Amino acid sequence: MNMTDVALLVIDMQQDFLSPASPLFVAGGPTMVPSLERALKAARFANESIIHVIRQHRVTGIDVDQSRRALFAETGGFLVAGTPGAEELPQLAPAPGDFTVVKTRWSAFFATDLEGLLRRLGAHRLILTGVQTPNCIRATANDALSLDYATVVLSDATASQTEEIQMSNLRDMTAMGVEVMTVSQFEQSLGMQGR
Amino acid sequence: MNMTDVALLVIDMQQDFLSPASPLFVAGGPTMVPSLERALKAARFANESIIHVIRQHRVTGIDVDQSRRALFAETGGFLVAGTPGAEELPQLAPAPGDFTVVKTRWSAFFATDLEGLLRRLGAHRLILTGVQTPNCIRATANDALSLDYATVVLSDATASQTEEIQMSNLRDMTAMGVEVMTVSQFEQSLGMQGR
């Protein structure tokens, strides 16, 4: 286990959020994957902690948000544990030493052991990546700030349904105290040159 | 104590958010106060539970969000318990039977006893009012949905710095499952005629 001040979170980069046929498809997701890969590579290079946060549901949907239970029933379910839709994209999948946290709601902190894990790792600064910006990224950023973590969102390693949604959410998060930076700026902050 | 299925939350309607001289002033706040008063009156008429949620800090600022500690020090502090800046607007102040919950972060659920209180009241549906929409209203709505409350935001009894921020946040919350309605629609839902 690395003791690192920084942890990079890869949030919800699962097939059911990134496949156009899925009811949960995030339109801006697929094109930012290469940029998220770069961020992940930079974090590995710097020996930072890497935490994969994934959303999973039981096959009956008993644990799905009330606001989505009808959709879950109508569509035959999504993000069901053990199904292909719940899997992370293979190019982002955990390497040895990475951590995985499973959640059922938007925030990575909600009813998970993420906070205890971060305390053990000694992390005080979180780098957020993944989908989608207005929901899981923002909810996680909000809890992270409330828990006094220095909180960074990588603007080109996160995504939304539209560019306007992406930009308005980055603006609101900046106003709350989130540091928004690009993957290139993140690489530079680690002493790596941009590509 | 009323046992009611519905609770109306009045969030952060304090002088330091609503006075133009305050560093935390929410520009859209003052003009929506009369409309929030109407919502409060309607909720009282319907015997719904009313919960005032206020943000308060210790005079040293030890409990202020990290992202605002510099601002707190530079400005001589804000929302300090016992000072005029921490007081609710007099026209919205608690009536006998109302509840007050004190918080130090954005979400009304964060490190407060709100959830236990709502359980005792039997509330399953929350009506959110107050300031400001992208921060405290949205963070509270997010936790409320995650906790499976039916969640309503009153579009004209909440406010932001700008109309654009207000609209983009209402749009994002609608996409998450929040029901957005006007105060008039809220009055109608209680069987009251609009004015």
Short mmCIF file of N, CA, C and O in Angstrom, two decimals, chain B residues 7 10-11 18 35 37 41 55 65 85 108 112-113 117 129 155 169:
data_model
loop_
_atom_site.label_atom_id
_atom_site.label_comp_id
_atom_site.label_asym_id
_atom_site.label_seq_id
_atom_site.Cartn_x
_atom_site.Cartn_y
_atom_site.Cartn_z
N ALA B 7 -42.25 17.78 4.84
CA ALA B 7 -41.55 18.81 5.62
C ALA B 7 -41.02 19.86 4.66
O ALA B 7 -40.45 19.55 3.61
N VAL B 10 -36.48 25.57 5.18
CA VAL B 10 -36.07 26.95 4.86
C VAL B 10 -34.57 27.01 5.13
O VAL B 10 -34.14 26.93 6.27
N ILE B 11 -33.79 27.11 4.05
CA ILE B 11 -32.35 26.90 4.17
C ILE B 11 -31.56 28.21 4.04
O ILE B 11 -31.69 28.94 3.04
N LEU B 18 -28.00 37.45 2.82
CA LEU B 18 -29.00 38.29 2.19
C LEU B 18 -28.73 39.78 2.32
O LEU B 18 -29.53 40.60 1.86
N SER B 35 -41.92 35.55 -1.98
CA SER B 35 -42.43 34.29 -2.52
C SER B 35 -42.14 33.14 -1.54
O SER B 35 -42.98 32.24 -1.34
N GLU B 37 -42.00 33.57 1.66
CA GLU B 37 -43.00 33.80 2.72
C GLU B 37 -44.34 33.14 2.40
O GLU B 37 -44.99 32.56 3.27
N LYS B 41 -46.22 30.22 4.50
CA LYS B 41 -47.60 30.40 4.95
C LYS B 41 -48.47 29.22 4.50
O LYS B 41 -49.28 28.69 5.27
N ARG B 55 -26.82 27.97 8.83
CA ARG B 55 -25.38 27.73 8.92
C ARG B 55 -24.81 28.66 9.99
O ARG B 55 -25.06 29.86 9.97
N ASP B 65 -15.48 25.60 6.38
CA ASP B 65 -14.94 24.82 5.26
C ASP B 65 -13.52 25.29 4.94
O ASP B 65 -13.29 26.50 4.84
N GLY B 85 -25.41 38.66 11.86
CA GLY B 85 -25.25 38.03 10.55
C GLY B 85 -25.75 36.60 10.49
O GLY B 85 -26.09 36.10 9.43
N ALA B 108 -27.87 20.13 4.30
CA ALA B 108 -28.58 20.15 5.59
C ALA B 108 -28.45 18.81 6.31
O ALA B 108 -28.71 18.73 7.51
N THR B 112 -25.55 16.65 10.82
CA THR B 112 -26.68 17.21 11.58
C THR B 112 -27.61 16.05 11.97
O THR B 112 -27.46 14.93 11.49
N ASP B 113 -28.62 16.38 12.76
CA ASP B 113 -29.58 15.33 13.14
C ASP B 113 -30.85 15.40 12.28
O ASP B 113 -31.89 14.89 12.68
N LEU B 117 -34.56 13.45 12.76
CA LEU B 117 -35.73 14.29 12.97
C LEU B 117 -36.82 13.98 11.95
O LEU B 117 -38.00 13.82 12.30
N THR B 129 -36.51 25.19 0.12
CA THR B 129 -36.53 26.62 -0.19
C THR B 129 -35.28 27.26 0.41
O THR B 129 -34.66 26.68 1.30
N SER B 155 -38.94 26.68 -7.40
CA SER B 155 -38.08 27.47 -8.29
C SER B 155 -38.06 28.94 -7.93
O SER B 155 -37.03 29.61 -8.10
N ASN B 169 -28.93 24.98 -12.66
CA ASN B 169 -29.02 24.07 -11.52
C ASN B 169 -30.40 23.41 -11.41
O ASN B 169 -30.50 22.24 -11.07
#
